Amino acid sequence: LFNKNHFRCIKEKIDYKDILDNMSQCIVDEGACSPSYPQDVWERESYLSTIYTNGVSIPHPIEMTGNKNIISVALIHSDITHENRKPKIIFMISLIKGNLELHKQISKYLTKIMADKDIVDMLNRSQSYEEFMYKLKIYIGG
């Protein structure tokens, strides 16, 4: 689900919406979902922010319509605020419709990560995809 092409460290101060637009457009450009994916993600975000506990953000569309399962990751290394919340790690989810078991499993792991501020901070300090994946695998026991 993770891929180096869908990993980034954001060091500059940039608008949260622009980050989500860039991440979602990258998924579209790969042909992994419909062209409306960026608007669908922002529509969902407009209803209720997906920046949760300890700065873990999990943006996704209201309805999953991907043709490939992808988790795109952005580590926020700058002072960005959206609706009085500070995102630290963005896990953008794009899944094939009907993949409920995978969705449940991803939700379980992300809930576990966001509940532990030390883990969020440790993952956020990663400087590369390889470092992030190494830490993530150690944490989730993979």
mmCIF file of C-alpha atoms in Angstrom:
data_model
loop_
_atom_site.group_PDB
_atom_site.id
_atom_site.type_symbol
_atom_site.label_atom_id
_atom_site.label_comp_id
_atom_site.label_asym_id
_atom_site.label_seq_id
_atom_site.Cartn_x
_atom_site.Cartn_y
_atom_site.Cartn_z
ATOM 1 C CA LEU A 1 0.000 0.000 0.000
ATOM 2 C CA PHE A 2 2.933 2.324 0.668
ATOM 3 C CA ASN A 3 5.115 3.501 -2.185
ATOM 4 C CA LYS A 4 8.103 5.830 -2.363
ATOM 5 C CA ASN A 5 6.357 7.783 -5.148
ATOM 6 C CA HIS A 6 3.595 8.602 -2.662
ATOM 7 C CA PHE A 7 5.801 9.790 0.183
ATOM 8 C CA ARG A 8 6.909 13.340 0.913
ATOM 9 C CA CYS A 9 8.358 15.481 3.684
ATOM 10 C CA ILE A 10 6.827 18.947 3.744
ATOM 11 C CA LYS A 11 9.441 21.389 5.045
ATOM 12 C CA GLU A 12 7.952 24.653 3.768
ATOM 13 C CA LYS A 13 4.885 26.398 5.120
ATOM 14 C CA ILE A 14 2.119 25.539 2.669
ATOM 15 C CA ASP A 15 -1.662 25.545 2.907
ATOM 16 C CA TYR A 16 -3.149 22.246 4.132
ATOM 17 C CA LYS A 17 -5.582 22.180 1.201
ATOM 18 C CA ASP A 18 -2.678 22.562 -1.250
ATOM 19 C CA ILE A 19 -0.914 19.590 0.337
ATOM 20 C CA LEU A 20 -4.051 17.450 -0.001
ATOM 21 C CA ASP A 21 -4.583 18.643 -3.583
ATOM 22 C CA ASN A 22 -0.989 17.764 -4.518
ATOM 23 C CA MET A 23 -1.127 14.353 -2.842
ATOM 24 C CA SER A 24 -4.478 13.450 -4.378
ATOM 25 C CA GLN A 25 -3.457 14.690 -7.836
ATOM 26 C CA CYS A 26 -0.390 12.428 -7.679
ATOM 27 C CA ILE A 27 -2.732 9.465 -7.102
ATOM 28 C CA VAL A 28 -4.876 10.579 -10.068
ATOM 29 C CA ASP A 29 -1.788 11.001 -12.273
ATOM 30 C CA GLU A 30 -0.836 7.401 -11.552
ATOM 31 C CA GLY A 31 -4.242 6.317 -12.826
ATOM 32 C CA ALA A 32 -5.134 4.842 -9.436
ATOM 33 C CA CYS A 33 -8.486 6.611 -9.074
ATOM 34 C CA SER A 34 -10.979 8.816 -10.861
ATOM 35 C CA PRO A 35 -10.044 12.364 -11.936
ATOM 36 C CA SER A 36 -12.537 13.710 -9.376
ATOM 37 C CA TYR A 37 -10.499 12.276 -6.467
ATOM 38 C CA PRO A 38 -8.964 15.639 -5.364
ATOM 39 C CA GLN A 39 -12.402 17.285 -5.246
ATOM 40 C CA ASP A 40 -13.882 14.217 -3.532
ATOM 41 C CA VAL A 41 -11.204 14.295 -0.824
ATOM 42 C CA TRP A 42 -11.694 18.018 -0.208
ATOM 43 C CA GLU A 43 -15.488 17.615 -0.170
ATOM 44 C CA ARG A 44 -15.116 15.045 2.633
ATOM 45 C CA GLU A 45 -12.640 17.306 4.445
ATOM 46 C CA SER A 46 -15.094 20.226 4.188
ATOM 47 C CA TYR A 47 -17.773 18.247 6.062
ATOM 48 C CA LEU A 48 -15.509 17.341 8.954
ATOM 49 C CA SER A 49 -11.765 17.664 9.337
ATOM 50 C CA THR A 50 -9.825 14.411 9.184
ATOM 51 C CA ILE A 51 -6.996 15.788 11.339
ATOM 52 C CA TYR A 52 -7.355 13.585 14.390
ATOM 53 C CA THR A 53 -5.540 12.906 17.652
ATOM 54 C CA ASN A 54 -1.876 13.937 17.920
ATOM 55 C CA GLY A 55 -1.872 15.480 14.443
ATOM 56 C CA VAL A 56 -2.565 12.308 12.461
ATOM 57 C CA SER A 57 -4.601 13.193 9.396
ATOM 58 C CA ILE A 58 -6.427 10.580 7.330
ATOM 59 C CA PRO A 59 -7.986 12.366 4.336
ATOM 60 C CA HIS A 60 -10.160 10.245 2.068
ATOM 61 C CA PRO A 61 -13.240 10.650 -0.114
ATOM 62 C CA ILE A 62 -16.720 9.937 1.240
ATOM 63 C CA GLU A 63 -16.910 6.894 -1.014
ATOM 64 C CA MET A 64 -13.874 4.830 -1.988
ATOM 65 C CA THR A 65 -13.604 4.661 -5.784
ATOM 66 C CA GLY A 66 -9.970 3.732 -6.408
ATOM 67 C CA ASN A 67 -8.827 1.097 -8.857
ATOM 68 C CA LYS A 68 -5.629 0.573 -6.864
ATOM 69 C CA ASN A 69 -5.045 0.499 -3.085
ATOM 70 C CA ILE A 70 -2.672 3.283 -2.023
ATOM 71 C CA ILE A 71 -1.703 5.011 1.205
ATOM 72 C CA SER A 72 0.063 8.263 0.398
ATOM 73 C CA VAL A 73 2.099 9.760 3.251
ATOM 74 C CA ALA A 74 3.226 13.305 4.015
ATOM 75 C CA LEU A 75 5.301 14.182 7.051
ATOM 76 C CA ILE A 76 4.761 17.793 8.046
ATOM 77 C CA HIS A 77 8.052 19.352 9.185
ATOM 78 C CA SER A 78 6.743 22.916 9.219
ATOM 79 C CA ASP A 79 4.240 24.877 11.258
ATOM 80 C CA ILE A 80 0.983 24.284 9.400
ATOM 81 C CA THR A 81 -2.424 24.816 10.963
ATOM 82 C CA HIS A 82 -5.859 23.984 9.577
ATOM 83 C CA GLU A 83 -9.019 24.742 11.579
ATOM 84 C CA ASN A 84 -6.918 25.191 14.740
ATOM 85 C CA ARG A 85 -5.349 21.744 14.317
ATOM 86 C CA LYS A 86 -1.726 20.983 13.459
ATOM 87 C CA PRO A 87 -1.231 18.047 11.112
ATOM 88 C CA LYS A 88 1.994 16.093 11.699
ATOM 89 C CA ILE A 89 1.463 13.031 9.522
ATOM 90 C CA ILE A 90 -0.984 12.734 6.641
ATOM 91 C CA PHE A 91 -2.059 9.240 5.596
ATOM 92 C CA MET A 92 -4.154 9.788 2.450
ATOM 93 C CA ILE A 93 -6.225 6.704 1.728
ATOM 94 C CA SER A 94 -7.343 5.549 -1.719
ATOM 95 C CA LEU A 95 -8.881 2.090 -1.832
ATOM 96 C CA ILE A 96 -10.722 -0.057 -4.315
ATOM 97 C CA LYS A 97 -14.462 0.106 -3.616
ATOM 98 C CA GLY A 98 -15.806 -2.761 -1.531
ATOM 99 C CA ASN A 99 -12.507 -3.561 0.159
ATOM 100 C CA LEU A 100 -14.046 -3.365 3.641
ATOM 101 C CA GLU A 101 -11.669 -5.780 5.402
ATOM 102 C CA LEU A 102 -8.597 -3.884 4.216
ATOM 103 C CA HIS A 103 -10.251 -0.615 5.267
ATOM 104 C CA LYS A 104 -10.894 -2.030 8.760
ATOM 105 C CA GLN A 105 -7.301 -3.236 9.077
ATOM 106 C CA ILE A 106 -5.865 0.129 7.990
ATOM 107 C CA SER A 107 -8.198 1.959 10.388
ATOM 108 C CA LYS A 108 -7.088 -0.297 13.253
ATOM 109 C CA TYR A 109 -3.382 0.410 12.647
ATOM 110 C CA LEU A 110 -3.861 4.153 12.146
ATOM 111 C CA THR A 111 -5.982 4.407 15.297
ATOM 112 C CA LYS A 112 -3.212 2.633 17.217
ATOM 113 C CA ILE A 113 -0.598 5.037 15.814
ATOM 114 C CA MET A 114 -2.583 8.204 16.515
ATOM 115 C CA ALA A 115 -3.262 7.152 20.105
ATOM 116 C CA ASP A 116 0.468 7.239 20.911
ATOM 117 C CA LYS A 117 2.002 10.730 20.716
ATOM 118 C CA ASP A 118 5.538 9.330 21.049
ATOM 119 C CA ILE A 119 5.013 7.064 18.014
ATOM 120 C CA VAL A 120 3.546 9.940 15.983
ATOM 121 C CA ASP A 121 6.530 12.131 16.885
ATOM 122 C CA MET A 122 9.023 9.346 16.127
ATOM 123 C CA LEU A 123 7.461 8.661 12.710
ATOM 124 C CA ASN A 124 7.226 12.389 11.986
ATOM 125 C CA ARG A 125 10.968 12.838 12.573
ATOM 126 C CA SER A 126 11.749 10.484 9.669
ATOM 127 C CA GLN A 127 13.759 12.131 6.902
ATOM 128 C CA SER A 128 13.162 9.558 4.161
ATOM 129 C CA TYR A 129 10.718 6.948 2.929
ATOM 130 C CA GLU A 130 13.092 4.161 3.972
ATOM 131 C CA GLU A 131 13.477 5.521 7.494
ATOM 132 C CA PHE A 132 9.723 6.000 7.844
ATOM 133 C CA MET A 133 8.954 2.459 6.633
ATOM 134 C CA TYR A 134 11.628 0.972 8.915
ATOM 135 C CA LYS A 135 10.117 2.714 11.959
ATOM 136 C CA LEU A 136 6.566 1.846 10.910
ATOM 137 C CA LYS A 137 7.411 -1.851 10.460
ATOM 138 C CA ILE A 138 9.079 -1.988 13.870
ATOM 139 C CA TYR A 139 6.061 -0.331 15.473
ATOM 140 C CA ILE A 140 3.377 -2.480 13.834
ATOM 141 C CA GLY A 141 5.457 -5.623 14.117
ATOM 142 C CA GLY A 142 5.763 -6.236 10.392
#
